[in-house]
PDB file of C-alpha atoms in Angstrom:
ATOM      1  CA  UNK A1055      -0.078  -0.040  -0.091  1.00 69.00           C
ATOM      2  CA  UNK A1056       1.482   3.375  -0.907  1.00 82.00           C
ATOM      3  CA  UNK A1057       1.907   6.002   1.710  1.00 87.00           C
ATOM      4  CA  UNK A1058      -0.650   8.264   0.496  1.00 88.00           C
ATOM      5  CA  UNK A1059      -3.256   5.238   0.527  1.00 87.00           C
ATOM      6  CA  UNK A1060      -2.290   4.640   4.055  1.00 90.00           C
ATOM      7  CA  UNK A1061      -2.563   8.285   5.118  1.00 92.00           C
ATOM      8  CA  UNK A1062      -6.246   7.960   3.622  1.00 90.00           C
ATOM      9  CA  UNK A1063      -7.101   5.147   5.431  1.00 88.00           C
ATOM     10  CA  UNK A1064      -5.394   6.337   8.978  1.00 90.00           C
ATOM     11  CA  UNK A1065      -7.754   9.635   8.775  1.00 89.00           C
ATOM     12  CA  UNK A1066     -10.521   7.604   7.859  1.00 86.00           C
ATOM     13  CA  UNK A1067     -10.388   5.186  10.710  1.00 83.00           C
ATOM     14  CA  UNK A1068      -9.480   7.872  13.419  1.00 82.00           C
ATOM     15  CA  UNK A1069     -12.753   9.685  12.075  1.00 79.00           C
ATOM     16  CA  UNK A1070     -14.560   6.447  12.540  1.00 73.00           C
ATOM     17  CA  UNK A1071     -13.321   5.507  15.750  1.00 69.00           C
ATOM     18  CA  UNK A1072     -11.924   8.824  17.268  1.00 66.00           C
ATOM     19  CA  UNK A1073      -8.774   7.345  18.899  1.00 72.00           C
ATOM     20  CA  UNK A1074      -6.558   4.390  18.106  1.00 76.00           C
ATOM     21  CA  UNK A1075      -3.606   2.873  19.280  1.00 78.00           C
ATOM     22  CA  UNK A1076      -0.341   2.435  16.948  1.00 82.00           C
ATOM     23  CA  UNK A1077      -0.535  -1.419  17.113  1.00 78.00           C
ATOM     24  CA  UNK A1078      -4.320  -1.403  16.483  1.00 78.00           C
ATOM     25  CA  UNK A1079      -3.738   0.740  13.093  1.00 85.00           C
ATOM     26  CA  UNK A1080      -0.860  -1.540  12.288  1.00 83.00           C
ATOM     27  CA  UNK A1081      -3.005  -4.733  12.569  1.00 78.00           C
ATOM     28  CA  UNK A1082      -5.705  -3.288  10.357  1.00 84.00           C
ATOM     29  CA  UNK A1083      -3.573  -1.976   7.594  1.00 84.00           C
ATOM     30  CA  UNK A1084      -1.208  -5.067   7.764  1.00 81.00           C
ATOM     31  CA  UNK A1085       1.891  -2.730   8.218  1.00 84.00           C
ATOM     32  CA  UNK A1086       4.685  -2.608  11.009  1.00 85.00           C
ATOM     33  CA  UNK A1087       4.384  -0.369  13.861  1.00 84.00           C
ATOM     34  CA  UNK A1088       7.254   1.826  12.833  1.00 84.00           C
ATOM     35  CA  UNK A1089       5.412   2.421   9.670  1.00 91.00           C
ATOM     36  CA  UNK A1090       2.505   3.707  11.535  1.00 90.00           C
ATOM     37  CA  UNK A1091       4.505   5.989  13.472  1.00 89.00           C
ATOM     38  CA  UNK A1092       6.068   7.496  10.553  1.00 91.00           C
ATOM     39  CA  UNK A1093       2.626   7.973   9.004  1.00 92.00           C
ATOM     40  CA  UNK A1094       1.326   9.639  12.158  1.00 92.00           C
ATOM     41  CA  UNK A1095       4.229  11.955  12.334  1.00 90.00           C
ATOM     42  CA  UNK A1096       3.529  13.078   9.216  1.00 92.00           C
ATOM     43  CA  UNK A1097      -0.025  13.252   9.478  1.00 92.00           C
ATOM     44  CA  UNK A1098       0.625  15.464  12.725  1.00 89.00           C
ATOM     45  CA  UNK A1099       2.899  17.930  10.840  1.00 90.00           C
ATOM     46  CA  UNK A1100       0.173  18.476   8.742  1.00 90.00           C
ATOM     47  CA  UNK A1101      -2.363  19.206  11.320  1.00 88.00           C
ATOM     48  CA  UNK A1102      -4.496  16.092  10.289  1.00 89.00           C
ATOM     49  CA  UNK A1103      -4.142  14.198  13.366  1.00 86.00           C
ATOM     50  CA  UNK A1104      -2.927  14.639  16.988  1.00 82.00           C
ATOM     51  CA  UNK A1105      -0.533  12.262  18.350  1.00 79.00           C
ATOM     52  CA  UNK A1106      -1.252  10.713  21.826  1.00 68.00           C
ATOM     53  CA  UNK A1107       0.780   8.429  23.680  1.00 60.00           C
ATOM     54  CA  UNK A1108       0.948   5.154  22.147  1.00 68.00           C
ATOM     55  CA  UNK A1109      -1.456   6.511  19.269  1.00 74.00           C
ATOM     56  CA  UNK A1110      -3.257   9.310  17.644  1.00 78.00           C
ATOM     57  CA  UNK A1111      -6.721  10.872  17.316  1.00 78.00           C
ATOM     58  CA  UNK A1112      -8.372  13.219  14.504  1.00 75.00           C
ATOM     59  CA  UNK A1113      -7.478  16.881  14.777  1.00 72.00           C
ATOM     60  CA  UNK A1114     -10.217  18.763  15.656  1.00 60.00           C
ATOM     61  CA  UNK A1115     -11.949  20.263  12.424  1.00 57.00           C
ATOM     62  CA  UNK A1116     -10.575  17.459  10.294  1.00 57.00           C
ATOM     63  CA  UNK A1117     -13.819  15.487  10.275  1.00 53.00           C
ATOM     64  CA  UNK A1118     -14.539  16.769   6.661  1.00 48.00           C
ATOM     65  CA  UNK A1119     -11.428  14.814   5.443  1.00 51.00           C
ATOM     66  CA  UNK A1120     -12.438  11.860   7.355  1.00 49.00           C
ATOM     67  CA  UNK A1121     -15.772  11.794   5.851  1.00 50.00           C
ATOM     68  CA  UNK A1122     -14.216  12.176   2.528  1.00 48.00           C
ATOM     69  CA  UNK A1123     -11.780   9.522   2.587  1.00 48.00           C
ATOM     70  CA  UNK A1124     -14.163   7.141   4.473  1.00 48.00           C
ATOM     71  CA  UNK A1125     -15.839   5.426   1.499  1.00 46.00           C
ATOM     72  CA  UNK A1126     -12.461   5.500  -0.339  1.00 46.00           C
ATOM     73  CA  UNK A1127     -10.564   3.630   2.580  1.00 45.00           C
ATOM     74  CA  UNK A1128     -13.248   0.916   3.225  1.00 45.00           C
ATOM     75  CA  UNK A1129     -12.323  -0.801   0.284  1.00 48.00           C
ATOM     76  CA  UNK A1130     -10.062  -3.854   0.836  1.00 49.00           C
ATOM     77  CA  UNK A1131      -9.153  -2.663   4.359  1.00 49.00           C
ATOM     78  CA  UNK A1132     -10.403  -4.870   7.345  1.00 46.00           C
ATOM     79  CA  UNK A1133     -12.653  -2.869   9.831  1.00 46.00           C
ATOM     80  CA  UNK A1134     -11.345  -2.596  13.673  1.00 46.00           C
ATOM     81  CA  UNK A1135     -12.680  -5.291  15.836  1.00 46.00           C
ATOM     82  CA  UNK A1136     -15.637  -4.315  18.138  1.00 44.00           C
ATOM     83  CA  UNK A1137     -14.184  -2.252  21.115  1.00 40.00           C
ATOM     84  CA  UNK A1138     -15.202  -4.314  23.395  1.00 44.00           C
ATOM     85  CA  UNK A1139     -13.565  -7.371  21.807  1.00 46.00           C
ATOM     86  CA  UNK A1140     -10.253  -5.403  21.869  1.00 47.00           C
ATOM     87  CA  UNK A1141     -10.570  -4.644  25.702  1.00 71.00           C
ATOM     88  CA  UNK A1142     -11.180  -8.405  26.409  1.00 83.00           C
ATOM     89  CA  UNK A1143      -8.614 -10.513  27.991  1.00 88.00           C
ATOM     90  CA  UNK A1144      -8.442 -12.872  25.059  1.00 83.00           C
ATOM     91  CA  UNK A1145      -7.861 -10.155  22.580  1.00 83.00           C
ATOM     92  CA  UNK A1146      -5.191  -8.434  24.676  1.00 84.00           C
ATOM     93  CA  UNK A1147      -3.153 -12.089  24.877  1.00 86.00           C
ATOM     94  CA  UNK A1148      -2.580 -11.545  21.250  1.00 84.00           C
ATOM     95  CA  UNK A1149      -1.124  -8.155  21.355  1.00 84.00           C
ATOM     96  CA  UNK A1150       2.527  -7.782  21.832  1.00 85.00           C
ATOM     97  CA  UNK A1151       3.154 -11.441  22.383  1.00 89.00           C
ATOM     98  CA  UNK A1152       6.862 -11.548  22.020  1.00 90.00           C
ATOM     99  CA  UNK A1153       7.623  -8.740  24.141  1.00 91.00           C
ATOM    100  CA  UNK A1154       5.020  -9.915  27.080  1.00 93.00           C
ATOM    101  CA  UNK A1155       6.794 -13.292  27.016  1.00 94.00           C
ATOM    102  CA  UNK A1156      10.199 -11.578  27.141  1.00 95.00           C
ATOM    103  CA  UNK A1157       9.280  -9.454  29.942  1.00 96.00           C
ATOM    104  CA  UNK A1158       7.524 -12.475  32.101  1.00 96.00           C
ATOM    105  CA  UNK A1159      10.754 -14.828  31.410  1.00 96.00           C
ATOM    106  CA  UNK A1160      12.724 -12.258  33.376  1.00 97.00           C
ATOM    107  CA  UNK A1161      10.600 -12.893  36.405  1.00 97.00           C
ATOM    108  CA  UNK A1162      11.229 -16.581  36.447  1.00 97.00           C
ATOM    109  CA  UNK A1163      14.311 -16.197  38.652  1.00 97.00           C
ATOM    110  CA  UNK A1164      12.548 -14.606  41.306  1.00 98.00           C
ATOM    111  CA  UNK A1165      10.288 -17.437  41.709  1.00 97.00           C
ATOM    112  CA  UNK A1166      11.744 -20.723  44.010  1.00 96.00           C
ATOM    113  CA  UNK A1167      10.340 -24.138  44.800  1.00 97.00           C
ATOM    114  CA  UNK A1168       7.741 -23.618  48.017  1.00 98.00           C
ATOM    115  CA  UNK A1169       7.126 -20.016  47.122  1.00 98.00           C
ATOM    116  CA  UNK A1170       3.355 -18.984  47.349  1.00 99.00           C
ATOM    117  CA  UNK A1171       2.761 -16.478  44.438  1.00 99.00           C
ATOM    118  CA  UNK A1172       0.151 -14.090  43.862  1.00 99.00           C
ATOM    119  CA  UNK A1173      -0.671 -13.051  39.975  1.00 99.00           C
ATOM    120  CA  UNK A1174      -3.223 -10.341  39.058  1.00 98.00           C
ATOM    121  CA  UNK A1175      -5.455 -10.903  36.017  1.00 96.00           C
ATOM    122  CA  UNK A1176      -3.115  -9.157  33.642  1.00 96.00           C
ATOM    123  CA  UNK A1177      -2.038 -10.556  30.261  1.00 94.00           C
ATOM    124  CA  UNK A1178       1.427 -10.428  31.075  1.00 96.00           C
ATOM    125  CA  UNK A1179       0.922 -12.604  34.051  1.00 97.00           C
ATOM    126  CA  UNK A1180      -0.806 -14.944  31.678  1.00 95.00           C
ATOM    127  CA  UNK A1181       2.407 -15.172  29.622  1.00 95.00           C
ATOM    128  CA  UNK A1182       4.328 -15.750  32.993  1.00 96.00           C
ATOM    129  CA  UNK A1183       1.846 -18.691  34.314  1.00 96.00           C
ATOM    130  CA  UNK A1184       2.579 -20.207  30.804  1.00 94.00           C
ATOM    131  CA  UNK A1185       6.326 -20.310  31.482  1.00 95.00           C
ATOM    132  CA  UNK A1186       6.388 -21.336  35.032  1.00 95.00           C
ATOM    133  CA  UNK A1187       7.976 -24.898  35.230  1.00 93.00           C
ATOM    134  CA  UNK A1188       5.957 -27.604  37.105  1.00 94.00           C
ATOM    135  CA  UNK A1189       7.407 -27.378  40.713  1.00 95.00           C
ATOM    136  CA  UNK A1190       6.445 -27.030  44.081  1.00 97.00           C
ATOM    137  CA  UNK A1191       4.417 -23.886  44.087  1.00 98.00           C
ATOM    138  CA  UNK A1192       1.311 -22.390  45.400  1.00 98.00           C
ATOM    139  CA  UNK A1193      -0.469 -20.216  42.821  1.00 99.00           C
ATOM    140  CA  UNK A1194      -3.013 -17.787  43.765  1.00 98.00           C
ATOM    141  CA  UNK A1195      -4.881 -15.672  41.387  1.00 98.00           C
ATOM    142  CA  UNK A1196      -8.263 -13.738  40.449  1.00 98.00           C
ATOM    143  CA  UNK A1197      -7.588 -14.847  36.899  1.00 97.00           C
ATOM    144  CA  UNK A1198      -9.829 -17.926  35.685  1.00 96.00           C
ATOM    145  CA  UNK A1199      -7.660 -17.955  32.680  1.00 95.00           C
ATOM    146  CA  UNK A1200      -4.437 -18.129  34.533  1.00 97.00           C
ATOM    147  CA  UNK A1201      -6.101 -21.042  36.666  1.00 97.00           C
ATOM    148  CA  UNK A1202      -7.046 -22.772  33.640  1.00 94.00           C
ATOM    149  CA  UNK A1203      -3.310 -22.348  32.273  1.00 92.00           C
ATOM    150  CA  UNK A1204      -2.015 -24.155  35.276  1.00 95.00           C
ATOM    151  CA  UNK A1205      -4.394 -26.945  35.714  1.00 94.00           C
ATOM    152  CA  UNK A1206      -2.169 -29.513  33.997  1.00 92.00           C
ATOM    153  CA  UNK A1207       0.772 -28.750  36.489  1.00 93.00           C
ATOM    154  CA  UNK A1208       0.561 -31.708  38.920  1.00 94.00           C
ATOM    155  CA  UNK A1209       3.212 -30.128  41.191  1.00 96.00           C
ATOM    156  CA  UNK A1210       1.534 -26.867  41.999  1.00 97.00           C
ATOM    157  CA  UNK A1211      -1.252 -25.928  44.327  1.00 98.00           C
ATOM    158  CA  UNK A1212      -3.702 -23.584  42.662  1.00 98.00           C
ATOM    159  CA  UNK A1213      -5.938 -21.257  44.717  1.00 98.00           C
ATOM    160  CA  UNK A1214      -8.584 -18.881  42.825  1.00 97.00           C
ATOM    161  CA  UNK A1215     -10.142 -15.747  44.347  1.00 96.00           C
ATOM    162  CA  UNK A1216     -13.737 -15.514  44.200  1.00 93.00           C
ATOM    163  CA  UNK A1217     -15.850 -12.719  43.944  1.00 93.00           C
ATOM    164  CA  UNK A1218     -18.044 -10.890  41.066  1.00 93.00           C
ATOM    165  CA  UNK A1219     -17.007 -12.323  37.646  1.00 92.00           C
ATOM    166  CA  UNK A1220     -16.067 -10.154  34.737  1.00 90.00           C
ATOM    167  CA  UNK A1221     -16.221 -12.086  31.325  1.00 87.00           C
ATOM    168  CA  UNK A1222     -14.203  -9.296  29.818  1.00 87.00           C
ATOM    169  CA  UNK A1223     -11.243  -9.685  32.040  1.00 91.00           C
ATOM    170  CA  UNK A1224     -11.990 -13.535  32.923  1.00 93.00           C
ATOM    171  CA  UNK A1225     -11.347 -12.621  36.426  1.00 95.00           C
ATOM    172  CA  UNK A1226     -12.962 -11.914  39.651  1.00 95.00           C
ATOM    173  CA  UNK A1227     -13.478  -8.669  41.613  1.00 94.00           C
ATOM    174  CA  UNK A1228     -15.124  -7.028  44.703  1.00 93.00           C
ATOM    175  CA  UNK A1229     -15.488  -7.594  48.257  1.00 93.00           C
ATOM    176  CA  UNK A1230     -15.531 -11.418  47.892  1.00 95.00           C
ATOM    177  CA  UNK A1231     -12.391 -11.349  46.213  1.00 95.00           C
ATOM    178  CA  UNK A1232     -10.897  -8.929  48.799  1.00 95.00           C
ATOM    179  CA  UNK A1233     -12.204 -11.271  51.491  1.00 94.00           C
ATOM    180  CA  UNK A1234     -10.622 -14.245  49.824  1.00 94.00           C
ATOM    181  CA  UNK A1235      -7.248 -12.565  50.409  1.00 94.00           C
ATOM    182  CA  UNK A1236      -7.381 -12.721  54.274  1.00 89.00           C
ATOM    183  CA  UNK A1237      -4.988 -14.576  56.097  1.00 88.00           C
ATOM    184  CA  UNK A1238      -2.913 -15.136  52.983  1.00 95.00           C
ATOM    185  CA  UNK A1239       0.828 -14.980  53.417  1.00 95.00           C
ATOM    186  CA  UNK A1240       2.225 -14.400  49.964  1.00 98.00           C
ATOM    187  CA  UNK A1241       5.727 -14.693  49.199  1.00 98.00           C
ATOM    188  CA  UNK A1242       5.603 -12.516  45.830  1.00 98.00           C
ATOM    189  CA  UNK A1243       3.067 -10.479  44.268  1.00 98.00           C
ATOM    190  CA  UNK A1244       3.348 -10.077  40.400  1.00 99.00           C
ATOM    191  CA  UNK A1245       1.157  -7.438  38.761  1.00 98.00           C
ATOM    192  CA  UNK A1246       0.966  -5.331  35.554  1.00 97.00           C
ATOM    193  CA  UNK A1247      -0.685  -1.759  35.051  1.00 95.00           C
ATOM    194  CA  UNK A1248      -2.140   0.532  32.309  1.00 91.00           C
ATOM    195  CA  UNK A1249       0.411   3.102  33.006  1.00 91.00           C
ATOM    196  CA  UNK A1250       2.822   4.638  35.436  1.00 93.00           C
ATOM    197  CA  UNK A1251       4.014   8.218  35.742  1.00 89.00           C
ATOM    198  CA  UNK A1252       6.867   9.831  37.384  1.00 89.00           C
ATOM    199  CA  UNK A1253       4.783  12.446  39.342  1.00 88.00           C
ATOM    200  CA  UNK A1254       1.445  10.486  39.762  1.00 89.00           C
ATOM    201  CA  UNK A1255       2.501   6.931  40.188  1.00 93.00           C
ATOM    202  CA  UNK A1256       0.733   3.847  38.936  1.00 94.00           C
ATOM    203  CA  UNK A1257      -2.689   3.443  37.287  1.00 92.00           C
ATOM    204  CA  UNK A1258      -4.543   0.344  36.202  1.00 91.00           C
ATOM    205  CA  UNK A1259      -7.977   0.112  34.070  1.00 86.00           C
ATOM    206  CA  UNK A1260     -10.821   0.190  36.443  1.00 88.00           C
ATOM    207  CA  UNK A1261     -11.643   1.100  40.311  1.00 89.00           C
ATOM    208  CA  UNK A1262     -12.350  -2.389  41.032  1.00 91.00           C
ATOM    209  CA  UNK A1263      -9.014  -3.525  40.073  1.00 93.00           C
ATOM    210  CA  UNK A1264      -7.405  -0.557  41.911  1.00 92.00           C
ATOM    211  CA  UNK A1265      -9.132  -1.552  44.766  1.00 93.00           C
ATOM    212  CA  UNK A1266      -8.048  -5.204  44.778  1.00 95.00           C
ATOM    213  CA  UNK A1267      -4.533  -4.493  43.623  1.00 96.00           C
ATOM    214  CA  UNK A1268      -4.063  -2.203  47.113  1.00 95.00           C
ATOM    215  CA  UNK A1269      -5.322  -5.255  48.995  1.00 96.00           C
ATOM    216  CA  UNK A1270      -3.095  -7.681  47.282  1.00 97.00           C
ATOM    217  CA  UNK A1271       0.121  -5.382  48.549  1.00 96.00           C
ATOM    218  CA  UNK A1272      -0.890  -6.040  51.912  1.00 95.00           C
ATOM    219  CA  UNK A1273      -0.491  -9.832  51.986  1.00 96.00           C
ATOM    220  CA  UNK A1274       2.857 -10.047  49.938  1.00 97.00           C
ATOM    221  CA  UNK A1275       6.528  -9.927  51.144  1.00 97.00           C
ATOM    222  CA  UNK A1276       7.609  -8.637  47.963  1.00 98.00           C
ATOM    223  CA  UNK A1277       5.945  -6.789  44.865  1.00 98.00           C
ATOM    224  CA  UNK A1278       6.903  -6.885  41.472  1.00 98.00           C
ATOM    225  CA  UNK A1279       5.417  -4.820  38.625  1.00 98.00           C
ATOM    226  CA  UNK A1280       5.991  -6.172  35.336  1.00 98.00           C
ATOM    227  CA  UNK A1281       5.218  -3.625  32.509  1.00 96.00           C
ATOM    228  CA  UNK A1282       6.404  -2.682  29.058  1.00 92.00           C
ATOM    229  CA  UNK A1283       7.906   0.816  27.951  1.00 89.00           C
ATOM    230  CA  UNK A1284       4.610   1.731  26.104  1.00 87.00           C
ATOM    231  CA  UNK A1285       3.135   2.186  29.512  1.00 90.00           C
ATOM    232  CA  UNK A1286       5.576   4.673  30.696  1.00 88.00           C
ATOM    233  CA  UNK A1287       4.218   8.319  31.097  1.00 86.00           C
ATOM    234  CA  UNK A1288       1.065   6.913  30.651  1.00 86.00           C
ATOM    235  CA  UNK A1289      -2.225   7.400  32.848  1.00 84.00           C
ATOM    236  CA  UNK A1290      -5.249   4.864  33.227  1.00 82.00           C
ATOM    237  CA  UNK A1291      -8.672   5.138  34.583  1.00 82.00           C
ATOM    238  CA  UNK A1292      -7.994   4.395  38.262  1.00 88.00           C
ATOM    239  CA  UNK A1293      -4.898   5.287  40.434  1.00 91.00           C
ATOM    240  CA  UNK A1294      -3.339   2.414  42.376  1.00 94.00           C
ATOM    241  CA  UNK A1295      -0.582   3.771  44.380  1.00 93.00           C
ATOM    242  CA  UNK A1296       2.860   5.537  44.331  1.00 93.00           C
ATOM    243  CA  UNK A1297       6.072   3.756  43.649  1.00 94.00           C
ATOM    244  CA  UNK A1298       6.748   3.318  47.235  1.00 93.00           C
ATOM    245  CA  UNK A1299       4.699  -0.015  47.047  1.00 94.00           C
ATOM    246  CA  UNK A1300       7.019  -1.794  44.679  1.00 97.00           C
ATOM    247  CA  UNK A1301      10.216  -3.723  45.691  1.00 98.00           C
ATOM    248  CA  UNK A1302      11.127  -4.741  41.907  1.00 98.00           C
ATOM    249  CA  UNK A1303      10.130  -3.407  38.379  1.00 98.00           C
ATOM    250  CA  UNK A1304      10.542  -5.468  35.303  1.00 98.00           C
ATOM    251  CA  UNK A1305      10.398  -3.460  32.335  1.00 96.00           C
ATOM    252  CA  UNK A1306      12.393  -1.978  29.035  1.00 93.00           C
ATOM    253  CA  UNK A1307      14.365   0.663  28.737  1.00 89.00           C
ATOM    254  CA  UNK A1308      13.232   3.977  30.360  1.00 87.00           C
ATOM    255  CA  UNK A1309      12.099   6.739  27.682  1.00 81.00           C
ATOM    256  CA  UNK A1310      12.487   9.461  30.714  1.00 85.00           C
ATOM    257  CA  UNK A1311      15.782   9.455  32.358  1.00 89.00           C
ATOM    258  CA  UNK A1312      13.485  11.108  35.567  1.00 90.00           C
ATOM    259  CA  UNK A1313      11.270   8.030  35.913  1.00 90.00           C
ATOM    260  CA  UNK A1314      14.839   5.843  36.252  1.00 91.00           C
ATOM    261  CA  UNK A1315      15.649   8.456  38.788  1.00 93.00           C
ATOM    262  CA  UNK A1316      12.248   8.101  40.760  1.00 93.00           C
ATOM    263  CA  UNK A1317      12.838   4.324  41.046  1.00 95.00           C
ATOM    264  CA  UNK A1318      16.188   4.748  42.831  1.00 95.00           C
ATOM    265  CA  UNK A1319      14.441   7.557  45.167  1.00 94.00           C
ATOM    266  CA  UNK A1320      11.954   4.845  45.892  1.00 95.00           C
ATOM    267  CA  UNK A1321      14.542   1.892  46.321  1.00 96.00           C
ATOM    268  CA  UNK A1322      13.039  -0.114  43.793  1.00 97.00           C
ATOM    269  CA  UNK A1323      15.063  -2.694  41.974  1.00 97.00           C
ATOM    270  CA  UNK A1324      14.751  -2.405  38.006  1.00 96.00           C
ATOM    271  CA  UNK A1325      15.205  -5.465  35.930  1.00 97.00           C
ATOM    272  CA  UNK A1326      15.456  -4.614  32.096  1.00 95.00           C
ATOM    273  CA  UNK A1327      14.216  -7.168  29.634  1.00 91.00           C
TER     274      UNK A1327
END
């Protein structure tokens, strides 16, 4: 697809959906994320789109161009999957597979036989669960997908948290999930987030998850956050905590050196994937 054609498709898609992530546009147009980033940079210089962290939205006043491109751009280009499907746990396991697997692999040396570990319902933890060896472990999780992943491991003891079930997240939330944590003694708690910012701390996708995460911190001797570089400097729907709750951060290279200094200030050990 020629660059001009891609630009028309991108403007049309943003007109239809308001805002899109780079990886969503790349998937729809069957091009690399690097190509999409270059296209968005050029379109932003022309004033047709506005860059956001990890994606873009249509520039104010550009609805006319989007409408004009719409009919042309719709031919031969797959439509964006339903937004609920994009947010679903299953859909998120198809995004950045190698990246999440690599990050999760860095967590394996932190787990030893006899440990009791707690995994939140992030897809990064699902990739961690896939790589866990069949050894003497107690694995506690709110995620039915993670529990199902580990059911064939004969040496493990699995404990699922109850509560209010979310089919989108394939996980349990709410007061019952919090109550399920009572009297638990966790060696290491692994979790991910929707974004983290040097000034505002850590964010996740819902207030229900933020509340549950805060209770999970309380029962763990060690807290490990596993998150890729795209979440750096990004905010989410619900604030979870500051960096003082973390013991270890597993991530990629910091884009903002001040964020690295923030980790040092809070005595957070950083492991780079």
